[in-house]
Amino acid sequence: MLIAKDYRAVDKNWTALRPRDRSSKVGPGVVVMKFGEQLRSSIIREYQWYYIDYNGLKAELKAATGPLAADGSGHKQWTEDDETRFVAKLEAELEKVHTKQQVKAMEISRRIAVSEREVKEVVNRLNERGPGEEGPSEEEFMLLEEDLSDIIADVHDLAKFVQLNYTGFYKIIKKHDKMTGWHLRPAFDTRLKAKPFYKENYDASVIKLSKLYDLVRTRGNPVKGDSAAGGSQASFIRQTTKYWVHPDNVTELKLIILKHLPVLVFNASKEFEQQDQAITSIYYDNPDGFPLYEGRLKKTEGAEAIRLRWYGGMKTETVFVERKTHREDWTGEKSVKARFSLKEKNVNAYMRGELLPAAIFEKARKEGKKSEKAIAEDERLAAEIQYSVLKHGYKPVCRSFYNRTAFQLPADARVRISLDTELTMIREDNLDGRIRSGDNWRRMDIGVDYPFSQLPPEDIVRFPYAVLEVKLQTQVGQEPPEWIRQVIASHLVEAVPKFSKFIHGTACLFPTRIKLLPYWMPQMDVDIRKPVTHDFGIRRPDISGTTTTSDDEEEELDSDDEEAEAARRGAGNGQSSRHGARLRVPASDTEGQTVELPTANEDYPIYDSDEEYDENYELEEARRVGGWHYYRLLVASKASAAASGAWNALKYVVPRPRATEMPRAARLQSLFGDQRIQHKRFSAPPGKKIYVPVRVEPKVYFAAERTFLGWAARYYDRWGPSALCVALFVAAGLNFVYEGRERKYW
């Protein structure tokens, strides 16, 4: 049984105060770092001369040559010559970054091709060896594994390099437009499209590396078999958990997982195409009240979700009609997803009731490819779905689109992982006087061409994160694999139990019709990046036996202090950290590290996503001009510093109440150990309620019922019923008053 909870508790907002009384919400324990500092602390040695010169471009913005502004601020006006100079430098920086990205991407492609030939050669020698002949040695496989690990680290570093530079370009353009009043953003978008260094798709490389790494890891004997096979199902416990992944961490997470599980490819003989990963679903509901949405949100017993799904592009001929049914634990049944396939040309007739289930499976019965029992089950499912659609007036309301990368051993379903990227929700209804899908079962003005730029903003929601789904099937009492526990406890993922694409899409696309929201909606405006909790990430293999010259040794020794300082500052780009002396490594090993990260006790630096404000620059400019403007700024600066110091002193002097430490639950202890867990509270938007499912066991419900009956039995005298009636009337009146105030009726 589930009960709704009106989640209106508001905790203190965590804000990073900035000049001019501006503030932005950040997570607790998070240090807001200016992007320039973030860029300097995230530099990877191989790319150190190819990053955007962010500080140089900032200096250009501060070097205006025009006359003083008339507003008395002491700033100089931005002239056409200044704009020409800035644009030229910006073009040079874009060319530098684009060239480096292209060269490195081609290098990675060549290295993958070379490794592919070497792996095939070794595997062929293994398979073609005769009796008594020795196959490849273990050392050969270890060298191949080191090469592939090095390529994986290269892909990781390139992805981080691209992401950081892309952010840097748009931040400097935003700063330029705000400081100068000249609008460079539209023109720069055109230049960026001509040199799209940020559009590199790593999925093809990930799939190739996954196949090669699996061959080498299994020493030429990869697991083969049916991907759906999982053995006997009776003695297993299934657990599905969902997580959000920040776009900055998607490539790194894929590279980490492929070292343990291969990418699941259903047609290995076919050349990889981007649309092969596309999955599109059309969800049905009644737009008048959205009963299916509410049932799935509240997790009521028997709540259904009906959808039509296809894989690949719009030319796919096979569509799967699916129904998901929720079952409560007290029923003794399990939630189930059932589906049957249907030709695309027959979907409209089936959904309108013109094509009966018996006619759908008539051909299957004649061919005899499936058993009569299986056909009968599919036919019953088709009849039930068709009846529900026609009886309740279900219509297409929401479409979800995403590209899925699945990781699984072909013959082992104990661990299945899927990562959905570019998740998009699109309206399919015909409400608000607009025809979208019309009488068709899906709208035809779009395909699988993400980001669907042709759609108006009110018709589309682009989800900002990737969705990781981990499905574990273990024996009773068996722990999940250690690497799985490390992944889900790492800074790369944010747990979001029971997240639903259908629920999220419907809640976002119909804001005026949906009043009950899922619990994760307020978290959409919070940065989900977290501090690094343990030594985890992509590592380059240790290169042993490497000889260095005296100059190299001197350079490495000189860089020790810089790298130690970078470790103290923290880089936050996904590479594993070295925790002080406990994980101290020699200088020869530090070169193989992609970057340094903060330790578990340090805060995670997140660059400020808004304007960077340099107070010292404005004060210095005012000092050069002189006059009352300078003295006013100087007094304000000193007063602000004094007030800040006094406030910090008071915080140490005045005692503050502290929360009582509660022991951590056994499940959280097994997942996170003694690591810190952040707790956040949110408030519902005006006129909305956030639904938080609270599971109540049947025995608790019946115990409460027995207690109520026991108390009711005591009111047999003259005063008992009277007092109870008065109390009920008072409670109802107070509830009426408070509810009216809450809804602002009076």
XYZ file of C-alpha atoms in Angstrom:
746
model
C 0.000 0.000 0.000
C 1.306 3.459 -0.858
C 0.215 6.747 0.661
C 0.794 10.230 -0.734
C 2.855 12.741 1.161
C 2.517 16.476 0.521
C 6.204 17.290 0.469
C 6.331 20.985 1.337
C 9.213 21.103 3.809
C 11.696 23.809 2.948
C 15.294 23.678 4.070
C 17.759 26.537 4.063
C 18.970 27.326 0.558
C 22.661 26.866 -0.059
C 23.781 29.968 -1.901
C 27.048 31.391 -3.084
C 26.826 35.130 -2.554
C 28.387 37.295 -5.197
C 28.697 41.056 -5.700
C 25.711 43.213 -6.530
C 23.496 41.094 -4.245
C 23.282 38.293 -6.793
C 23.128 34.662 -5.749
C 22.900 31.238 -7.296
C 21.877 27.903 -5.824
C 24.575 25.321 -5.369
C 24.687 22.006 -3.577
C 25.806 21.722 0.047
C 29.523 21.097 0.413
C 30.224 22.421 -3.075
C 32.804 25.091 -3.738
C 31.927 27.520 -6.524
C 35.048 28.026 -8.599
C 35.482 30.537 -11.387
C 35.803 28.902 -14.766
C 39.315 30.250 -15.285
C 40.487 28.496 -12.130
C 38.618 25.340 -13.121
C 40.311 25.372 -16.515
C 43.782 25.780 -15.025
C 43.253 22.969 -12.525
C 41.839 20.573 -15.151
C 44.640 20.783 -17.705
C 45.808 17.455 -19.109
C 49.512 17.467 -19.895
C 49.192 16.312 -23.499
C 46.727 19.117 -24.266
C 48.224 21.881 -22.144
C 49.159 24.088 -25.150
C 45.848 23.592 -26.963
C 43.219 24.756 -24.489
C 41.305 27.954 -25.083
C 43.276 30.958 -23.796
C 40.449 31.985 -21.526
C 42.451 34.438 -19.441
C 43.918 36.017 -22.573
C 40.454 36.554 -24.023
C 39.304 38.033 -20.710
C 42.246 40.418 -20.818
C 41.197 41.500 -24.311
C 37.733 42.339 -23.003
C 39.269 44.503 -20.286
C 41.580 46.301 -22.737
C 39.008 48.569 -24.361
C 40.564 51.556 -26.151
C 37.559 53.865 -26.536
C 36.717 56.984 -24.539
C 35.389 56.792 -20.992
C 31.767 55.766 -20.662
C 29.255 58.503 -19.923
C 27.708 56.621 -16.988
C 30.568 57.577 -14.668
C 31.621 53.984 -14.025
C 35.166 54.651 -15.174
C 35.020 51.967 -17.888
C 36.141 52.645 -21.424
C 33.817 52.136 -24.359
C 34.192 49.134 -26.673
C 35.097 50.181 -30.205
C 34.988 48.496 -33.595
C 38.771 48.056 -33.530
C 38.463 46.320 -30.166
C 35.812 44.006 -31.608
C 37.972 43.178 -34.637
C 40.942 42.384 -32.411
C 38.868 40.200 -30.086
C 37.191 38.278 -32.929
C 40.571 37.596 -34.554
C 41.936 36.139 -31.320
C 38.753 34.134 -30.808
C 39.033 32.701 -34.334
C 42.648 31.722 -33.666
C 41.664 29.945 -30.453
C 38.832 28.099 -32.203
C 41.174 26.980 -34.981
C 43.720 25.770 -32.417
C 41.206 23.694 -30.476
C 39.524 22.322 -33.603
C 42.833 21.265 -35.171
C 43.990 19.484 -32.024
C 40.680 17.664 -31.701
C 40.756 16.523 -35.328
C 44.365 15.330 -35.127
C 43.788 13.432 -31.885
C 40.549 11.860 -33.116
C 42.309 10.576 -36.249
C 45.166 9.273 -34.123
C 42.735 7.360 -31.907
C 41.007 5.892 -34.973
C 44.350 4.725 -36.360
C 45.364 3.220 -33.025
C 42.068 1.343 -32.782
C 42.559 -0.011 -36.316
C 46.108 -1.147 -35.487
C 44.979 -2.779 -32.246
C 42.147 -4.502 -34.114
C 44.631 -6.082 -36.528
C 46.922 -7.143 -33.687
C 44.090 -8.671 -31.666
C 42.749 -10.559 -34.688
C 46.227 -11.876 -35.445
C 46.716 -13.161 -31.896
C 43.216 -14.694 -31.737
C 43.702 -16.385 -35.134
C 46.958 -17.898 -33.926
C 45.113 -19.157 -30.873
C 42.274 -20.722 -32.884
C 44.429 -22.156 -35.689
C 47.150 -23.765 -33.589
C 47.658 -27.445 -34.184
C 48.081 -30.267 -31.673
C 51.188 -29.715 -29.582
C 51.689 -26.162 -30.847
C 51.928 -23.324 -28.379
C 49.487 -20.468 -28.736
C 49.968 -16.830 -27.846
C 51.601 -16.231 -24.481
C 49.992 -14.512 -21.526
C 52.448 -11.644 -21.957
C 51.112 -10.943 -25.460
C 47.572 -10.646 -24.128
C 48.760 -8.411 -21.293
C 50.514 -6.084 -23.753
C 47.391 -5.912 -25.897
C 45.307 -5.141 -22.815
C 47.699 -2.337 -21.871
C 47.477 -0.873 -25.370
C 43.683 -0.930 -25.296
C 43.623 0.597 -21.812
C 45.858 3.377 -23.086
C 43.501 4.022 -26.016
C 40.552 4.063 -23.612
C 42.361 6.695 -21.540
C 42.998 8.701 -24.725
C 39.286 8.683 -25.578
C 38.490 9.782 -22.040
C 41.009 12.639 -22.124
C 39.840 13.847 -25.529
C 36.223 13.908 -24.351
C 37.190 15.974 -21.301
C 39.289 18.319 -23.466
C 36.394 18.913 -25.861
C 33.824 19.430 -23.110
C 35.948 21.957 -21.224
C 36.806 24.000 -24.314
C 33.211 24.018 -25.530
C 32.135 25.424 -22.183
C 34.953 27.964 -22.281
C 34.001 29.343 -25.690
C 30.396 29.939 -24.748
C 31.285 31.450 -21.394
C 33.671 33.959 -22.977
C 31.050 34.846 -25.606
C 28.485 35.398 -22.865
C 30.939 37.601 -20.993
C 31.737 39.522 -24.196
C 28.085 40.236 -24.984
C 27.379 41.408 -21.451
C 30.469 43.576 -20.965
C 30.601 45.221 -24.390
C 26.965 45.360 -25.474
C 27.982 43.890 -28.851
C 26.126 40.661 -29.693
C 28.625 38.119 -30.975
C 26.689 34.948 -30.099
C 24.762 34.507 -33.409
C 27.866 35.029 -35.554
C 29.945 32.738 -33.358
C 27.336 29.972 -33.630
C 27.875 30.026 -37.395
C 31.656 29.860 -37.004
C 31.334 27.024 -34.514
C 29.190 24.999 -36.911
C 31.939 25.332 -39.510
C 34.448 23.850 -37.040
C 32.325 21.507 -34.904
C 35.016 20.064 -32.659
C 32.325 19.383 -30.024
C 30.203 17.081 -32.221
C 32.541 14.111 -32.140
C 30.515 10.993 -31.343
C 32.441 8.376 -29.409
C 29.834 5.599 -29.608
C 31.470 3.902 -32.600
C 34.848 3.959 -30.825
C 33.279 2.643 -27.619
C 31.686 -0.297 -29.462
C 34.948 -1.213 -31.221
C 36.978 -0.894 -28.029
C 34.412 -2.959 -26.147
C 34.645 -5.818 -28.631
C 38.452 -5.772 -28.665
C 38.793 -5.452 -24.908
C 36.368 -8.340 -24.355
C 38.407 -10.528 -26.715
C 41.625 -9.705 -24.893
C 40.143 -9.885 -21.389
C 38.732 -13.361 -22.052
C 41.971 -14.391 -23.789
C 40.283 -14.986 -27.116
C 37.297 -16.892 -25.703
C 34.432 -14.396 -25.367
C 31.144 -15.539 -23.901
C 28.680 -16.520 -26.607
C 25.012 -17.385 -26.530
C 21.521 -15.956 -26.327
C 21.533 -12.489 -24.811
C 18.265 -13.216 -23.047
C 19.505 -16.407 -21.427
C 19.719 -16.338 -17.686
C 19.212 -19.866 -16.437
C 16.600 -20.831 -13.897
C 14.645 -17.829 -12.691
C 13.147 -19.264 -9.509
C 16.074 -18.806 -7.107
C 17.134 -15.311 -8.169
C 16.451 -11.894 -6.699
C 16.055 -9.107 -9.259
C 16.910 -5.552 -8.404
C 16.640 -2.575 -10.752
C 18.073 0.812 -9.848
C 18.184 4.009 -11.897
C 20.641 6.869 -11.861
C 21.193 10.212 -13.539
C 24.549 10.848 -15.192
C 25.826 14.340 -15.933
C 26.827 14.809 -19.614
C 30.399 15.536 -18.497
C 30.628 11.982 -17.119
C 28.862 9.962 -19.836
C 31.905 8.996 -21.919
C 33.963 8.181 -18.849
C 31.206 5.966 -17.469
C 30.913 4.073 -20.766
C 34.664 3.472 -20.819
C 34.634 2.220 -17.230
C 31.766 -0.204 -17.817
C 33.171 -1.654 -21.053
C 36.193 -2.893 -19.096
C 33.854 -5.250 -17.239
C 30.938 -5.832 -19.610
C 30.923 -5.789 -23.417
C 28.547 -3.588 -25.367
C 25.574 -5.709 -26.375
C 25.264 -5.722 -30.178
C 22.349 -7.702 -31.614
C 23.665 -7.724 -35.179
C 27.460 -7.879 -34.996
C 27.827 -8.399 -38.754
C 26.187 -5.055 -39.535
C 28.230 -1.853 -39.710
C 27.427 0.463 -36.810
C 25.029 3.327 -37.524
C 23.930 5.970 -35.046
C 20.229 5.231 -35.525
C 20.823 1.609 -34.484
C 20.887 2.832 -30.877
C 17.654 4.824 -31.176
C 14.628 3.715 -29.148
C 11.314 5.541 -29.482
C 8.168 4.961 -27.425
C 4.665 6.415 -27.781
C 2.810 6.496 -24.447
C -0.980 6.396 -24.295
C -3.260 8.000 -21.713
C -6.580 9.815 -21.414
C -5.798 13.558 -21.775
C -8.887 14.503 -19.755
C -7.569 13.178 -16.449
C -4.330 11.289 -17.125
C -5.381 8.231 -15.080
C -2.464 6.099 -16.268
C 0.006 8.821 -15.281
C -1.503 9.154 -11.823
C -1.615 5.404 -11.305
C 2.027 4.949 -12.266
C 3.038 7.910 -10.109
C 1.201 6.648 -7.029
C 2.232 3.040 -7.701
C -1.290 1.827 -7.035
C -1.982 -1.876 -7.300
C -2.565 -2.855 -10.921
C -1.432 0.514 -12.342
C -0.724 0.168 -16.060
C 1.371 1.907 -18.676
C 0.613 1.316 -22.357
C 3.143 2.206 -25.017
C 4.134 1.469 -28.603
C 7.872 1.072 -29.146
C 10.179 0.648 -32.112
C 13.936 0.361 -32.503
C 15.943 2.295 -35.087
C 14.665 4.798 -37.626
C 11.212 5.649 -38.921
C 11.391 2.987 -41.631
C 11.264 0.188 -39.082
C 8.380 -2.121 -39.956
C 8.008 -3.877 -36.596
C 6.336 -2.098 -33.678
C 6.039 -3.590 -30.198
C 2.831 -3.023 -28.243
C 3.714 -3.153 -24.551
C 1.900 -3.059 -21.235
C 3.591 -2.621 -17.884
C 1.583 -3.606 -14.804
C 2.568 -2.678 -11.254
C 2.033 -5.234 -8.502
C 2.339 -4.578 -4.793
C 4.506 -6.875 -2.682
C 1.621 -7.884 -0.424
C -0.156 -9.479 -3.386
C 2.632 -12.014 -3.737
C 2.954 -11.164 -7.431
C 5.688 -9.373 -9.340
C 5.371 -6.354 -11.602
C 5.374 -7.532 -15.182
C 6.007 -6.162 -18.650
C 4.345 -7.998 -21.524
C 4.435 -7.202 -25.226
C 3.715 -8.513 -28.690
C 4.919 -7.413 -32.116
C 2.793 -5.809 -34.813
C 3.413 -4.579 -38.333
C 3.543 -0.784 -38.517
C 0.931 -0.690 -41.265
C -1.573 -2.424 -38.942
C -1.096 -0.247 -35.846
C -3.817 2.316 -36.611
C -6.401 -0.354 -37.405
C -5.569 -2.242 -34.213
C -5.723 0.837 -31.957
C -9.094 1.849 -33.464
C -10.536 -1.642 -32.956
C -10.844 -2.395 -36.665
C -8.218 -5.174 -36.574
C -9.049 -7.886 -34.049
C -6.348 -9.870 -32.198
C -7.432 -13.133 -33.836
C -6.606 -11.705 -37.266
C -3.211 -10.443 -36.050
C -2.018 -13.904 -35.032
C -3.697 -15.873 -37.810
C -0.510 -15.947 -39.890
C 1.605 -16.978 -36.888
C -0.683 -19.949 -36.276
C -0.379 -21.084 -39.887
C 3.416 -20.832 -39.905
C 3.743 -22.727 -36.638
C 6.958 -20.957 -35.602
C 5.615 -20.363 -32.091
C 3.786 -22.710 -29.771
C 0.029 -22.471 -29.455
C 0.404 -21.527 -25.800
C 2.666 -18.558 -26.594
C 0.344 -17.387 -29.374
C -2.669 -17.657 -27.063
C -0.911 -15.524 -24.418
C -0.035 -12.863 -27.001
C -3.583 -12.882 -28.324
C -5.024 -12.448 -24.840
C -2.628 -9.560 -24.194
C -3.593 -7.887 -27.480
C -7.282 -8.225 -26.638
C -6.837 -6.753 -23.150
C -4.818 -3.765 -24.388
C -7.268 -3.076 -27.209
C -10.207 -3.248 -24.806
C -8.545 -0.822 -22.356
C -7.702 1.673 -25.100
C -11.227 1.680 -26.520
C -13.044 1.640 -23.174
C -11.056 4.409 -21.456
C -10.369 6.561 -24.510
C -6.596 6.350 -24.380
C -4.789 8.510 -26.947
C -1.106 9.115 -27.753
C 0.082 11.850 -25.364
C 3.856 11.625 -25.033
C 6.841 10.335 -27.003
C 10.204 9.439 -25.507
C 13.333 9.188 -27.618
C 16.858 8.212 -26.588
C 19.985 6.462 -27.797
C 20.729 3.377 -25.712
C 24.082 1.741 -25.080
C 23.523 -1.666 -23.463
C 26.185 -3.659 -21.626
C 25.673 -7.356 -21.001
C 27.353 -10.712 -21.425
C 25.476 -12.503 -24.238
C 24.683 -15.624 -22.208
C 24.511 -14.085 -18.757
C 21.622 -11.885 -17.595
C 22.865 -11.519 -14.014
C 24.202 -8.023 -14.705
C 22.528 -5.845 -17.323
C 23.361 -2.174 -17.672
C 21.861 0.350 -20.062
C 22.843 3.985 -20.548
C 20.288 6.197 -22.301
C 21.591 9.468 -23.731
C 19.962 12.374 -25.593
C 16.695 11.605 -23.812
C 13.874 13.715 -25.247
C 10.141 13.892 -24.471
C 7.751 15.191 -27.154
C 4.017 15.909 -27.169
C 1.862 13.619 -29.307
C -1.595 14.916 -28.358
C -3.996 17.158 -30.275
C -4.827 19.494 -27.386
C -4.659 23.307 -27.321
C -6.077 23.541 -30.841
C -2.994 22.023 -32.486
C -2.910 18.883 -34.587
C 0.192 16.849 -33.771
C -0.451 13.155 -34.350
C -3.947 13.698 -35.757
C -5.704 10.385 -36.345
C -2.371 8.572 -36.655
C -0.771 6.633 -33.809
C 2.297 8.885 -33.930
C 3.218 12.275 -35.341
C 5.043 12.156 -38.672
C 6.725 15.579 -38.763
C 9.749 14.238 -36.858
C 11.888 11.134 -36.963
C 14.952 10.236 -34.908
C 16.838 13.412 -35.818
C 17.885 14.652 -32.391
C 17.725 17.460 -31.174
C 14.444 17.969 -33.104
C 15.138 21.646 -33.742
C 12.017 21.983 -35.908
C 9.676 21.624 -32.920
C 8.363 24.588 -30.905
C 9.604 24.833 -27.299
C 6.202 23.949 -25.818
C 6.203 20.590 -27.632
C 9.549 19.257 -26.433
C 11.576 18.647 -23.285
C 15.245 17.756 -23.653
C 16.328 15.912 -20.535
C 19.641 17.349 -19.277
C 21.126 14.059 -18.058
C 21.723 10.539 -19.242
C 19.852 7.725 -17.472
C 21.768 4.713 -16.199
C 19.772 1.595 -15.390
C 21.409 -1.275 -13.509
C 19.594 -4.609 -13.418
C 21.059 -7.184 -11.045
C 19.981 -10.787 -10.767
C 21.775 -12.473 -7.891
C 21.366 -15.512 -5.692
C 19.682 -15.020 -2.330
C 22.218 -13.474 0.043
C 24.750 -12.809 -2.710
C 26.367 -9.371 -2.950
C 26.546 -7.494 -6.269
C 29.935 -7.485 -8.025
C 32.476 -5.160 -6.415
C 32.918 -3.024 -9.517
C 29.157 -2.439 -9.688
C 29.181 -1.254 -6.089
C 32.036 1.114 -6.890
C 30.217 2.560 -9.899
C 26.935 3.258 -8.108
C 28.763 4.696 -5.094
C 30.986 6.948 -7.220
C 30.678 10.637 -8.041
C 29.676 9.763 -11.610
C 26.051 8.889 -10.862
C 23.101 10.268 -8.886
C 20.572 7.717 -7.626
C 16.960 8.418 -8.655
C 14.827 5.446 -7.546
C 11.740 4.669 -9.639
C 12.533 7.326 -12.233
C 10.135 7.069 -15.180
C 10.473 8.654 -18.608
C 6.692 8.535 -19.056
C 6.021 10.256 -15.734
C 8.675 12.916 -16.264
C 7.644 13.666 -19.827
C 3.956 13.941 -19.001
C 4.583 16.166 -15.972
C 6.799 18.540 -17.979
C 4.778 18.686 -21.202
C 1.386 19.273 -19.554
C 2.125 21.736 -16.725
C -1.399 23.204 -16.692
C -3.122 19.809 -16.562
C -0.845 17.944 -14.138
C -1.039 18.948 -10.467
C 0.738 16.000 -8.859
C 4.473 15.923 -9.584
C 7.105 13.205 -9.078
C 9.534 13.704 -6.223
C 12.548 14.310 -8.480
C 11.137 17.380 -10.251
C 12.633 19.991 -7.860
C 16.052 18.389 -8.279
C 16.142 19.314 -11.962
C 17.564 22.754 -11.109
C 20.325 21.387 -8.866
C 23.759 20.449 -10.178
C 24.093 16.690 -9.653
C 27.877 16.644 -9.856
C 29.275 15.427 -6.547
C 32.602 15.307 -4.719
C 34.925 12.425 -5.507
C 34.302 9.846 -2.804
C 36.931 7.214 -3.517
C 39.794 6.336 -5.824
C 37.830 5.512 -8.944
C 38.089 6.397 -12.614
C 39.967 5.806 -15.850
C 43.655 5.058 -15.356
C 46.424 4.578 -17.816
C 48.370 1.338 -17.425
C 51.632 1.637 -15.506
C 54.509 1.698 -17.993
C 57.415 -0.224 -16.507
C 61.003 -0.220 -17.686
C 60.781 3.195 -19.308
C 64.095 4.996 -19.646
C 64.330 8.747 -19.258
C 67.024 11.302 -19.896
C 68.320 13.621 -17.223
C 66.268 16.443 -18.740
C 63.125 14.340 -18.503
C 63.823 13.483 -14.879
C 64.387 17.130 -14.041
C 61.137 18.092 -15.735
C 59.233 15.420 -13.831
C 60.759 16.451 -10.525
C 59.943 20.085 -11.230
C 56.337 19.179 -11.958
C 55.841 17.355 -8.649
C 54.988 20.513 -6.732
C 52.636 21.703 -9.450
C 50.821 18.375 -9.560
C 50.567 18.259 -5.779
C 49.094 21.750 -5.812
C 46.662 20.695 -8.549
C 45.637 17.748 -6.398
C 44.935 20.086 -3.491
C 42.857 22.401 -5.645
C 41.065 19.521 -7.404
C 40.272 19.144 -11.047
C 36.872 17.504 -11.048
C 37.104 15.971 -14.512
C 36.683 12.306 -13.644
C 40.222 10.949 -13.239
C 41.112 9.108 -10.059
C 42.821 10.993 -7.259
C 45.856 10.013 -5.205
C 45.098 10.416 -1.533
C 48.245 11.953 -0.051
C 51.015 9.713 1.143
C 48.689 6.725 1.289
C 48.668 6.453 -2.506
C 51.986 8.126 -3.288
C 53.419 7.095 -6.678
C 56.789 7.729 -8.303
C 57.286 10.571 -10.769
C 57.502 8.191 -13.707
C 53.940 7.083 -13.028
C 52.488 10.559 -12.741
C 52.946 11.213 -16.437
C 50.495 8.463 -17.247
C 47.766 10.027 -15.139
C 45.266 12.060 -17.097
C 44.665 14.597 -14.332
C 44.564 15.051 -10.585
C 41.313 15.132 -8.601
C 40.465 16.275 -5.072
C 40.580 13.800 -2.249
C 37.524 12.474 -0.487
C 37.837 15.093 2.254
C 37.911 18.023 -0.143
C 34.971 19.842 -1.686
C 34.208 19.370 -5.339
C 34.935 22.482 -7.405
C 32.230 23.386 -9.864
C 32.816 26.312 -12.145
C 30.300 29.083 -11.865
C 27.728 28.836 -14.630
C 26.952 32.528 -14.553
C 28.888 35.722 -15.097
C 32.308 35.902 -13.503
C 32.608 39.191 -11.637
C 36.069 40.569 -10.887
C 35.731 43.023 -8.004
C 39.430 43.899 -7.963
C 39.298 44.881 -11.631
C 36.504 47.412 -11.065
C 38.268 48.835 -8.015
C 41.531 49.155 -9.933
C 39.796 50.915 -12.817
C 38.163 53.342 -10.396
C 41.519 54.030 -8.731
C 43.009 55.006 -12.081
C 40.172 57.446 -12.735
C 40.077 58.753 -9.161
C 37.396 60.951 -7.685
C 34.448 60.174 -5.440
C 33.579 57.048 -7.425
C 36.852 55.423 -6.340
C 36.444 56.411 -2.679
C 32.877 55.121 -2.630
C 33.973 51.736 -4.016
C 36.929 51.591 -1.637
C 34.740 52.238 1.415
C 32.185 49.669 0.222
C 34.928 47.081 -0.317
C 36.461 47.636 3.129
C 33.040 47.577 4.796
C 32.144 44.341 3.032
C 35.416 42.725 4.117
C 34.918 43.882 7.722
C 31.333 42.619 7.803
C 32.403 39.274 6.386
C 35.139 38.944 9.000
C 32.764 39.853 11.823
C 30.193 37.343 10.598
C 32.793 34.574 10.411
C 33.925 35.418 13.949
C 30.346 35.311 15.248
C 29.810 31.912 13.669
C 32.642 30.528 15.793
C 31.538 32.325 18.992
C 27.763 31.774 18.971
C 26.852 28.146 19.741
C 24.716 26.403 17.167
C 22.411 23.414 17.705
C 23.708 20.214 16.170
C 21.686 17.338 14.821
C 21.761 14.019 16.611
C 23.864 11.450 14.800
C 21.712 8.515 13.717
C 23.154 5.132 12.756
C 23.201 4.526 9.011
C 20.876 1.902 7.556
C 22.460 -1.425 6.652
C 21.681 -1.002 2.937
C 23.279 2.459 2.790
C 26.249 1.176 4.775
C 26.789 -1.641 2.269
C 26.652 0.761 -0.697
C 28.487 3.831 0.601
C 30.407 2.664 3.668
C 31.363 5.604 5.886
C 31.325 8.142 3.053
C 29.311 11.337 3.400
C 25.762 11.379 1.995
C 24.231 14.733 1.095
C 20.612 15.351 2.156
C 18.561 18.038 0.416
C 14.973 19.216 0.883
C 12.816 21.035 -1.626
C 9.489 22.851 -1.783
C 6.699 22.269 -4.273
C 5.883 24.970 -6.863
C 2.757 27.065 -6.177
C -0.415 25.098 -6.874
C 1.448 21.784 -7.172
C 2.071 18.855 -4.881
C 5.077 16.565 -4.909
C 4.101 12.950 -4.525
C 6.531 10.897 -2.456
C 5.601 7.207 -2.282
C 5.746 5.861 1.266
C 5.435 2.113 1.494
C 3.218 0.829 4.306
C 3.261 -2.907 4.943
C -0.168 -4.601 5.255
C 0.545 -5.691 8.835
C 1.064 -2.044 9.837
C -2.227 -1.078 8.198
C -4.150 -3.826 9.991
C -2.446 -3.016 13.304
C -3.590 0.599 12.967
C -7.093 -0.616 12.148
C -7.166 -2.805 15.273
C -6.018 0.145 17.370
C -8.768 2.331 15.923
C -11.432 -0.292 16.620
C -10.100 -0.716 20.154
C -10.339 3.003 20.867
C -13.767 3.206 19.232
C -15.046 0.425 21.507
C -14.259 2.516 24.611
C -16.651 5.308 23.696
C -19.741 3.573 25.087
C -20.582 6.123 27.799
C -22.445 9.431 27.578
C -19.420 11.702 27.054
C -17.295 9.603 24.753
C -19.309 9.951 21.495
C -20.032 13.619 22.212
C -16.350 14.458 22.709
C -15.438 12.516 19.581
C -18.015 14.388 17.470
C -16.848 17.780 18.786
C -13.230 16.884 18.069
C -14.106 15.795 14.544
C -15.976 19.040 13.821
C -13.099 21.145 15.191
C -10.548 19.199 13.153
C -12.621 19.556 9.986
C -12.998 23.307 10.558
C -9.285 23.833 11.144
C -8.457 21.794 8.073
C -10.881 23.933 6.025
C -9.265 27.161 7.267
C -5.682 26.024 6.682
C -6.462 24.598 3.262
C -8.097 27.865 2.222
C -5.069 29.848 3.331
C -2.748 27.474 1.541
C -4.660 27.857 -1.715
C -4.994 31.616 -1.118
C -8.811 31.614 -1.132
C -8.744 34.169 1.685
